[in-house]
Amino acid sequence: MSSTFKIATLALAVNIALGTAPTFAAENDADKVKKENIERIAVVGSRGAPRSVDNSPVPIDLIGAAELERSGNTDMLELLKGTVPSFNVQSNPISDAASLVKPANLRGLSSDSTLILVNGKRRHRASVIALLGGGINDGAQGPDISVIPSSALKQVEVLRDGAAAQYGSDAIAGVMNFVLKNDADGGSLNVRHGSYYEGDGDTTEVSGNIGMALTEDGFANLSFQYKNADATSRSVQRPDAQGFIDAGNTNVEAITQVWGSPEVNDDITIFGNFGLDIGNDREVYMFGNFSERDVRGGFYYRNPHNRGSVYSNDDGASLLIGDLAQSEGAERTCQPVAITTGNVLTQQNYIDNVANNDNCFSFNELAPGGFTPNFGGNIVDTAITMGTRGQFDDTLSYDVSGSVGRNESSYVIYNTLNASLGPETPRDFNPGSHVQLEKFFNIDLVKELEVGMEMPLIIAGGYEYHQETFEVTAGDEASFTAGPYTDQGFSIGSNGFPGFKPSSAGSFSRQNYALYLDVEAQYTENFLMGYALRFEDYSTFGNTTNYKVTAQYNVTDDFSVRGSVSSGFRAPTVGQANYSNVQTSLDGGELVDSALLPASNPVAMQLGAKELTPEESESISLGAVWEIEGIHFTLDYYNIEVTDRVSQSTKYNLTADDKVKLKADGVPNVDSIQQVSFFTNDFDTTTQGVDFVANYSTSLLDGDTTFGLAYNWNETTVDTYTEITGDGKVSRLENDLPNHRATFTWSQSWDNVSMFTRVNYYGEYQGVHVDWIGSPAEPGTEIVADSEVTVDVEVSYHVMEDFKVSVGAQNIFDEYPNELDFEQQTGAANNSWGGKYYETSPFGFNGGFYYVKATYSF
């Protein structure tokens, strides 16, 4: 049987195809036959083979457990970024809820344009919607890949091609399938500790895996990971804060605004994968996870002279004074306090009218040095899938499964206040939570028909039901209530992230079902074609039908060409359609409160919002696979046109009438809100690029050697847009990610020693800080940031056969992105926001990281 036929199911893209076949503890001839049959519908690969699967009409990367282990990272997003050049992750240091779940991008499209599977089954989304950052992930709601530990994985399969016609919504950029280990014996235990060169970000991780027999005919494979990571800071003191220190204010922190990675505590994940042969060519399986972590990161500093609706309401000309008697219905007696020096605390008018006046109050008494909220939350992710698969006869197989996935983000904000509560305000709040709940039911059938061709005709069909619910839970009352000082001009709700009001809470759901048909025909020994058609109907916006055609032709034994043409779609999430929130963001370098409204809100509709509709895509790819004297190459070109893309609109300034309507709608903190935005289908893009992969194995330096080279060129052009999107968003969509990415790896092993080296190249990109994109007349912080090369190295020594110790470093030469220079970019005399480096750096901003790791295998 040809390997082309064995790998055929990727073109079929049967939903069962990417699942793992169980490996039983005892294997007889019947088992072997069964495994061969399962192999026909499984996408599996050997680590001895090149990373890209040869005999597939579309490009796939296979990343095995060994490669994941030696990359030296613990974050699954960073692991993949170092292995797949078209995969990008940006670590925005102050990014609201995106600090809890980092978004990632495949082929330059948003994080929710890549479908995530585990064992071939669709993974649920995270509950976090990324609202800061302004770039390609603005408003994205993708799955939380970081909860998947490398210790649980047999391999990762990255399908770099549009596949919505095969798998449904979200697969515009491609598909990533995380295949869990299915060993029935053995295991490993890993302990890893590391730190950044600058002495912060200490990370300790313990992980393990164990395989056990589940009776004589099955397996139970369990994995866990427990991790703690300290925060990092790549900051300088803000000049306004330093001015207060110089003026004698001793209550100001040494660094008031931290730009760095958040603190992660008690990050625990447990994965289980189970399979059992029940005879007669049938098996049952189950897999799932429980994950939980606490995250806490920095936010923007509140200046004690001019923070609006807290310290001042006239941009720092005078203090905002609360009158305790007035709050109880009496006449106001408090006098205004003009700010005339660099430290109002030392002014006599402040001492007389506030500090020594029990009836008059300002927040300079409660937080005399200003304050910097810390935003974070508790994230709990759970999922379970159960199913059965097998064969009715030698030519007809089935897979029936059900899944439930749930992700909850319970937000917390520390060191802030609800100004409208005056001196009685708490300093820490629970603003509420988001819950994403998804349920799936799948029936998949595969039939082989002898029709006189080189191989049997493969016909696959199936049904999928999907229910998605997005729930908003109200925060504690203090986080949203309008206190007794509201009428005196103080802001409502926990400053920086007001709590969700009961009127905003609730559950929003939709259902959809899909029918699909896939056909694959091996017309000759050298010519393969696949056809896919999928009909999907949604309860909210109707139906959509998508197609895909793939082909591969073997020109010679060592050279083949391949290609695909497909349509696709991405349904807007329930959260995107219904979510409302108030956030602190930046506009032209100024800190403002901005409300995100549902598209159905009257104010949003007045500004041009319409009911959200699906994104639609047209994709083509053309590639080649060849081998020359042991060097294996793949080269693939892709072109993806996406229309009606969903994103957050530009921010509009509010009028007085707008505020009246928002109050009637129950939006919190309206008087202090300066701007509003909403989700919209407003722009079209074309993304094109080239993926090149080369691998070569040989003997070198008296050991076994493998070289790998992977390169990606990617370019996105915004074809059409309106003022709702705005020029700044267009610039970020087109320029934030580097057009050129490459990795070169060298893996070397001897009897007791092994070494792994990766050289990473990042081309020029748009450096942006504090989301500030300017115009030719008024430039922002954007620059064309320099290209950069970083190097990762790991060396391992086998102390004994089952125990090894590894030392390594990521970014071993301690490279950093461009330093901020606000004077050059904006004409400002100094760095107004306290950062040191451009936050859009594709390789991060923390510098080098070193670690030591011990691994025991059994």
Short mmCIF file of N, CA and C in Angstrom, two decimals, residues 336-439:
data_model
loop_
_atom_site.label_atom_id
_atom_site.label_comp_id
_atom_site.label_asym_id
_atom_site.label_seq_id
_atom_site.Cartn_x
_atom_site.Cartn_y
_atom_site.Cartn_z
N PRO A 336 -12.27 75.13 46.47
CA PRO A 336 -11.35 74.55 45.47
C PRO A 336 -9.90 74.73 45.89
N VAL A 337 -9.07 73.80 45.43
CA VAL A 337 -7.64 73.85 45.72
C VAL A 337 -6.89 73.88 44.39
N ALA A 338 -6.35 75.03 44.04
CA ALA A 338 -5.56 75.15 42.82
C ALA A 338 -4.21 74.45 43.01
N ILE A 339 -3.75 73.77 41.96
CA ILE A 339 -2.44 73.11 42.00
C ILE A 339 -1.42 74.07 41.41
N THR A 340 -0.53 74.55 42.24
CA THR A 340 0.42 75.58 41.80
C THR A 340 1.87 75.15 41.91
N THR A 341 2.11 73.94 42.45
CA THR A 341 3.49 73.47 42.61
C THR A 341 3.59 72.04 42.09
N GLY A 342 4.79 71.48 42.15
CA GLY A 342 5.01 70.10 41.72
C GLY A 342 4.57 69.08 42.74
N ASN A 343 4.12 69.51 43.91
CA ASN A 343 3.66 68.58 44.95
C ASN A 343 2.58 69.27 45.75
N VAL A 344 1.33 68.99 45.40
CA VAL A 344 0.22 69.67 46.05
C VAL A 344 0.15 69.36 47.54
N LEU A 345 0.74 68.26 47.96
CA LEU A 345 0.69 67.87 49.38
C LEU A 345 1.36 68.89 50.28
N THR A 346 2.30 69.66 49.73
CA THR A 346 3.03 70.65 50.54
C THR A 346 2.43 72.04 50.44
N GLN A 347 1.38 72.21 49.61
CA GLN A 347 0.77 73.53 49.46
C GLN A 347 -0.10 73.86 50.68
N GLN A 348 -0.04 75.10 51.11
CA GLN A 348 -0.80 75.50 52.28
C GLN A 348 -2.30 75.41 52.05
N ASN A 349 -2.74 75.73 50.81
CA ASN A 349 -4.19 75.64 50.54
C ASN A 349 -4.69 74.20 50.63
N TYR A 350 -3.84 73.23 50.28
CA TYR A 350 -4.22 71.83 50.43
C TYR A 350 -4.24 71.45 51.91
N ILE A 351 -3.24 71.88 52.65
CA ILE A 351 -3.16 71.54 54.09
C ILE A 351 -4.36 72.12 54.83
N ASP A 352 -4.71 73.38 54.51
CA ASP A 352 -5.82 74.02 55.22
C ASP A 352 -7.18 73.48 54.81
N ASN A 353 -7.37 73.30 53.52
CA ASN A 353 -8.71 72.98 53.02
C ASN A 353 -9.00 71.48 52.93
N VAL A 354 -7.94 70.64 52.97
CA VAL A 354 -8.16 69.20 52.82
C VAL A 354 -7.56 68.43 53.99
N ALA A 355 -6.23 68.51 54.11
CA ALA A 355 -5.55 67.68 55.11
C ALA A 355 -6.05 67.97 56.52
N ASN A 356 -6.35 69.23 56.83
CA ASN A 356 -6.80 69.60 58.19
C ASN A 356 -8.29 69.89 58.24
N ASN A 357 -9.02 69.42 57.26
CA ASN A 357 -10.46 69.67 57.21
C ASN A 357 -11.18 68.33 57.15
N ASP A 358 -11.83 67.95 58.23
CA ASP A 358 -12.48 66.64 58.29
C ASP A 358 -13.65 66.51 57.34
N ASN A 359 -14.20 67.61 56.86
CA ASN A 359 -15.36 67.55 55.96
C ASN A 359 -14.96 67.44 54.49
N CYS A 360 -13.72 67.80 54.19
CA CYS A 360 -13.28 67.84 52.79
C CYS A 360 -12.28 66.73 52.52
N PHE A 361 -12.40 66.14 51.36
CA PHE A 361 -11.63 64.94 51.06
C PHE A 361 -11.11 64.99 49.63
N SER A 362 -9.86 64.54 49.47
CA SER A 362 -9.35 64.27 48.12
C SER A 362 -8.61 62.95 48.16
N PHE A 363 -8.45 62.31 47.00
CA PHE A 363 -7.79 61.02 46.97
C PHE A 363 -6.28 61.14 47.16
N ASN A 364 -5.79 62.37 47.26
CA ASN A 364 -4.39 62.54 47.65
C ASN A 364 -4.17 62.12 49.09
N GLU A 365 -5.23 62.07 49.89
CA GLU A 365 -5.10 61.57 51.25
C GLU A 365 -5.00 60.05 51.27
N LEU A 366 -5.78 59.39 50.42
CA LEU A 366 -5.80 57.93 50.40
C LEU A 366 -4.63 57.37 49.60
N ALA A 367 -4.28 58.01 48.51
CA ALA A 367 -3.19 57.55 47.65
C ALA A 367 -2.37 58.77 47.24
N PRO A 368 -1.55 59.28 48.15
CA PRO A 368 -0.86 60.54 47.91
C PRO A 368 0.16 60.50 46.78
N GLY A 369 0.66 59.32 46.42
CA GLY A 369 1.64 59.23 45.34
C GLY A 369 1.02 58.78 44.03
N GLY A 370 -0.31 58.85 43.93
CA GLY A 370 -0.98 58.24 42.80
C GLY A 370 -1.09 56.73 43.02
N PHE A 371 -1.57 56.03 42.03
CA PHE A 371 -1.68 54.58 42.17
C PHE A 371 -1.63 53.94 40.79
N THR A 372 -1.21 52.68 40.78
CA THR A 372 -1.14 51.89 39.55
C THR A 372 -1.93 50.62 39.77
N PRO A 373 -3.10 50.49 39.15
CA PRO A 373 -3.86 49.25 39.31
C PRO A 373 -3.09 48.05 38.78
N ASN A 374 -3.28 46.93 39.41
CA ASN A 374 -2.80 45.64 38.91
C ASN A 374 -4.02 44.85 38.45
N PHE A 375 -3.97 44.40 37.21
CA PHE A 375 -5.10 43.67 36.66
C PHE A 375 -4.74 42.19 36.50
N GLY A 376 -5.67 41.33 36.78
CA GLY A 376 -5.40 39.91 36.63
C GLY A 376 -6.67 39.09 36.76
N GLY A 377 -6.46 37.82 37.04
CA GLY A 377 -7.61 36.96 37.17
C GLY A 377 -7.24 35.52 37.40
N ASN A 378 -8.26 34.74 37.64
CA ASN A 378 -8.15 33.29 37.79
C ASN A 378 -8.79 32.65 36.57
N ILE A 379 -8.03 31.81 35.87
CA ILE A 379 -8.52 31.17 34.66
C ILE A 379 -8.64 29.68 34.92
N VAL A 380 -9.83 29.15 34.69
CA VAL A 380 -10.09 27.73 34.85
C VAL A 380 -10.56 27.18 33.51
N ASP A 381 -9.88 26.17 33.02
CA ASP A 381 -10.20 25.58 31.72
C ASP A 381 -10.41 24.08 31.89
N THR A 382 -11.55 23.60 31.45
CA THR A 382 -11.86 22.18 31.55
C THR A 382 -12.46 21.69 30.24
N ALA A 383 -12.22 20.44 29.93
CA ALA A 383 -12.79 19.85 28.72
C ALA A 383 -12.81 18.34 28.86
N ILE A 384 -13.78 17.72 28.21
CA ILE A 384 -13.84 16.27 28.16
C ILE A 384 -14.47 15.85 26.83
N THR A 385 -13.90 14.83 26.22
CA THR A 385 -14.42 14.24 25.00
C THR A 385 -14.54 12.74 25.19
N MET A 386 -15.67 12.19 24.79
CA MET A 386 -15.89 10.75 24.86
C MET A 386 -16.44 10.28 23.52
N GLY A 387 -16.04 9.08 23.11
CA GLY A 387 -16.53 8.59 21.84
C GLY A 387 -16.22 7.13 21.61
N THR A 388 -16.71 6.66 20.52
CA THR A 388 -16.42 5.29 20.09
C THR A 388 -16.20 5.29 18.59
N ARG A 389 -15.29 4.44 18.14
CA ARG A 389 -15.04 4.32 16.71
C ARG A 389 -14.71 2.88 16.38
N GLY A 390 -14.85 2.56 15.12
CA GLY A 390 -14.58 1.20 14.69
C GLY A 390 -15.02 0.99 13.26
N GLN A 391 -15.32 -0.26 12.92
CA GLN A 391 -15.67 -0.61 11.55
C GLN A 391 -16.93 -1.45 11.51
N PHE A 392 -17.81 -1.09 10.57
CA PHE A 392 -18.97 -1.94 10.32
C PHE A 392 -18.55 -3.15 9.50
N ASP A 393 -17.63 -2.92 8.56
CA ASP A 393 -17.06 -4.00 7.77
C ASP A 393 -15.69 -3.53 7.29
N ASP A 394 -15.10 -4.27 6.34
CA ASP A 394 -13.75 -3.93 5.90
C ASP A 394 -13.67 -2.61 5.16
N THR A 395 -14.80 -2.08 4.71
CA THR A 395 -14.76 -0.87 3.88
C THR A 395 -15.48 0.33 4.51
N LEU A 396 -16.13 0.15 5.65
CA LEU A 396 -16.90 1.24 6.24
C LEU A 396 -16.55 1.40 7.72
N SER A 397 -16.08 2.58 8.09
CA SER A 397 -15.71 2.87 9.47
C SER A 397 -16.51 4.05 9.99
N TYR A 398 -16.55 4.17 11.31
CA TYR A 398 -17.35 5.21 11.94
C TYR A 398 -16.60 5.79 13.14
N ASP A 399 -17.02 7.00 13.53
CA ASP A 399 -16.54 7.64 14.75
C ASP A 399 -17.68 8.51 15.26
N VAL A 400 -18.14 8.25 16.48
CA VAL A 400 -19.21 9.03 17.10
C VAL A 400 -18.66 9.58 18.42
N SER A 401 -18.78 10.88 18.61
CA SER A 401 -18.18 11.48 19.82
C SER A 401 -18.99 12.68 20.28
N GLY A 402 -18.81 13.00 21.54
CA GLY A 402 -19.37 14.21 22.14
C GLY A 402 -18.32 14.89 23.00
N SER A 403 -18.36 16.22 23.02
CA SER A 403 -17.36 16.99 23.77
C SER A 403 -18.04 18.14 24.50
N VAL A 404 -17.46 18.50 25.63
CA VAL A 404 -17.86 19.70 26.36
C VAL A 404 -16.58 20.42 26.78
N GLY A 405 -16.51 21.71 26.50
CA GLY A 405 -15.37 22.52 26.91
C GLY A 405 -15.83 23.79 27.57
N ARG A 406 -15.12 24.18 28.63
CA ARG A 406 -15.51 25.36 29.39
C ARG A 406 -14.27 26.14 29.81
N ASN A 407 -14.30 27.45 29.61
CA ASN A 407 -13.20 28.32 30.04
C ASN A 407 -13.80 29.50 30.79
N GLU A 408 -13.34 29.70 32.02
CA GLU A 408 -13.85 30.79 32.85
C GLU A 408 -12.70 31.69 33.28
N SER A 409 -12.89 32.99 33.09
CA SER A 409 -11.93 34.00 33.54
C SER A 409 -12.61 34.86 34.59
N SER A 410 -12.17 34.73 35.82
CA SER A 410 -12.70 35.55 36.91
C SER A 410 -11.72 36.68 37.18
N TYR A 411 -12.13 37.89 36.86
CA TYR A 411 -11.20 39.02 36.87
C TYR A 411 -11.05 39.60 38.28
N VAL A 412 -9.86 40.13 38.52
CA VAL A 412 -9.57 40.87 39.75
C VAL A 412 -8.78 42.11 39.36
N ILE A 413 -8.97 43.17 40.10
CA ILE A 413 -8.16 44.36 39.91
C ILE A 413 -7.79 44.89 41.29
N TYR A 414 -6.47 45.04 41.49
CA TYR A 414 -5.92 45.41 42.79
C TYR A 414 -5.43 46.86 42.75
N ASN A 415 -5.30 47.42 43.95
CA ASN A 415 -4.66 48.72 44.11
C ASN A 415 -5.33 49.80 43.26
N THR A 416 -6.66 49.77 43.24
CA THR A 416 -7.38 50.81 42.54
C THR A 416 -8.49 51.30 43.47
N LEU A 417 -9.50 51.95 42.95
CA LEU A 417 -10.55 52.48 43.80
C LEU A 417 -11.79 52.79 42.98
N ASN A 418 -12.92 52.86 43.64
CA ASN A 418 -14.15 53.39 43.06
C ASN A 418 -14.29 54.80 43.61
N ALA A 419 -13.93 55.78 42.79
CA ALA A 419 -13.85 57.16 43.30
C ALA A 419 -15.18 57.66 43.81
N SER A 420 -16.29 57.19 43.24
CA SER A 420 -17.60 57.69 43.66
C SER A 420 -17.94 57.26 45.09
N LEU A 421 -17.21 56.28 45.64
CA LEU A 421 -17.43 55.87 47.02
C LEU A 421 -16.63 56.70 48.01
N GLY A 422 -15.78 57.59 47.51
CA GLY A 422 -15.01 58.47 48.37
C GLY A 422 -14.08 57.72 49.29
N PRO A 423 -13.90 58.19 50.52
CA PRO A 423 -12.93 57.57 51.43
C PRO A 423 -13.31 56.16 51.87
N GLU A 424 -14.54 55.73 51.58
CA GLU A 424 -14.97 54.38 51.97
C GLU A 424 -14.69 53.34 50.89
N THR A 425 -14.03 53.74 49.83
CA THR A 425 -13.83 52.80 48.73
C THR A 425 -12.90 51.66 49.12
N PRO A 426 -13.20 50.44 48.69
CA PRO A 426 -12.20 49.36 48.79
C PRO A 426 -11.05 49.66 47.83
N ARG A 427 -9.96 48.94 47.95
CA ARG A 427 -8.82 49.10 47.04
C ARG A 427 -8.68 47.92 46.08
N ASP A 428 -9.32 46.79 46.37
CA ASP A 428 -9.29 45.62 45.50
C ASP A 428 -10.73 45.24 45.15
N PHE A 429 -10.92 44.76 43.91
CA PHE A 429 -12.27 44.48 43.44
C PHE A 429 -12.30 43.19 42.63
N ASN A 430 -13.48 42.61 42.57
CA ASN A 430 -13.76 41.50 41.67
C ASN A 430 -14.78 42.00 40.64
N PRO A 431 -14.32 42.41 39.47
CA PRO A 431 -15.24 43.05 38.51
C PRO A 431 -16.21 42.10 37.82
N GLY A 432 -16.08 40.80 38.05
CA GLY A 432 -16.97 39.86 37.41
C GLY A 432 -16.19 38.81 36.64
N SER A 433 -16.89 38.06 35.83
CA SER A 433 -16.23 36.97 35.10
C SER A 433 -16.89 36.75 33.76
N HIS A 434 -16.13 36.07 32.89
CA HIS A 434 -16.62 35.61 31.60
C HIS A 434 -16.51 34.09 31.57
N VAL A 435 -17.49 33.45 30.98
CA VAL A 435 -17.47 32.01 30.82
C VAL A 435 -17.78 31.68 29.36
N GLN A 436 -16.94 30.88 28.76
CA GLN A 436 -17.18 30.34 27.42
C GLN A 436 -17.47 28.86 27.56
N LEU A 437 -18.65 28.44 27.13
CA LEU A 437 -19.06 27.04 27.23
C LEU A 437 -19.43 26.55 25.84
N GLU A 438 -18.86 25.42 25.43
CA GLU A 438 -19.15 24.87 24.11
C GLU A 438 -19.42 23.38 24.21
N LYS A 439 -20.38 22.94 23.42
CA LYS A 439 -20.75 21.52 23.37
C LYS A 439 -20.75 21.07 21.90
#
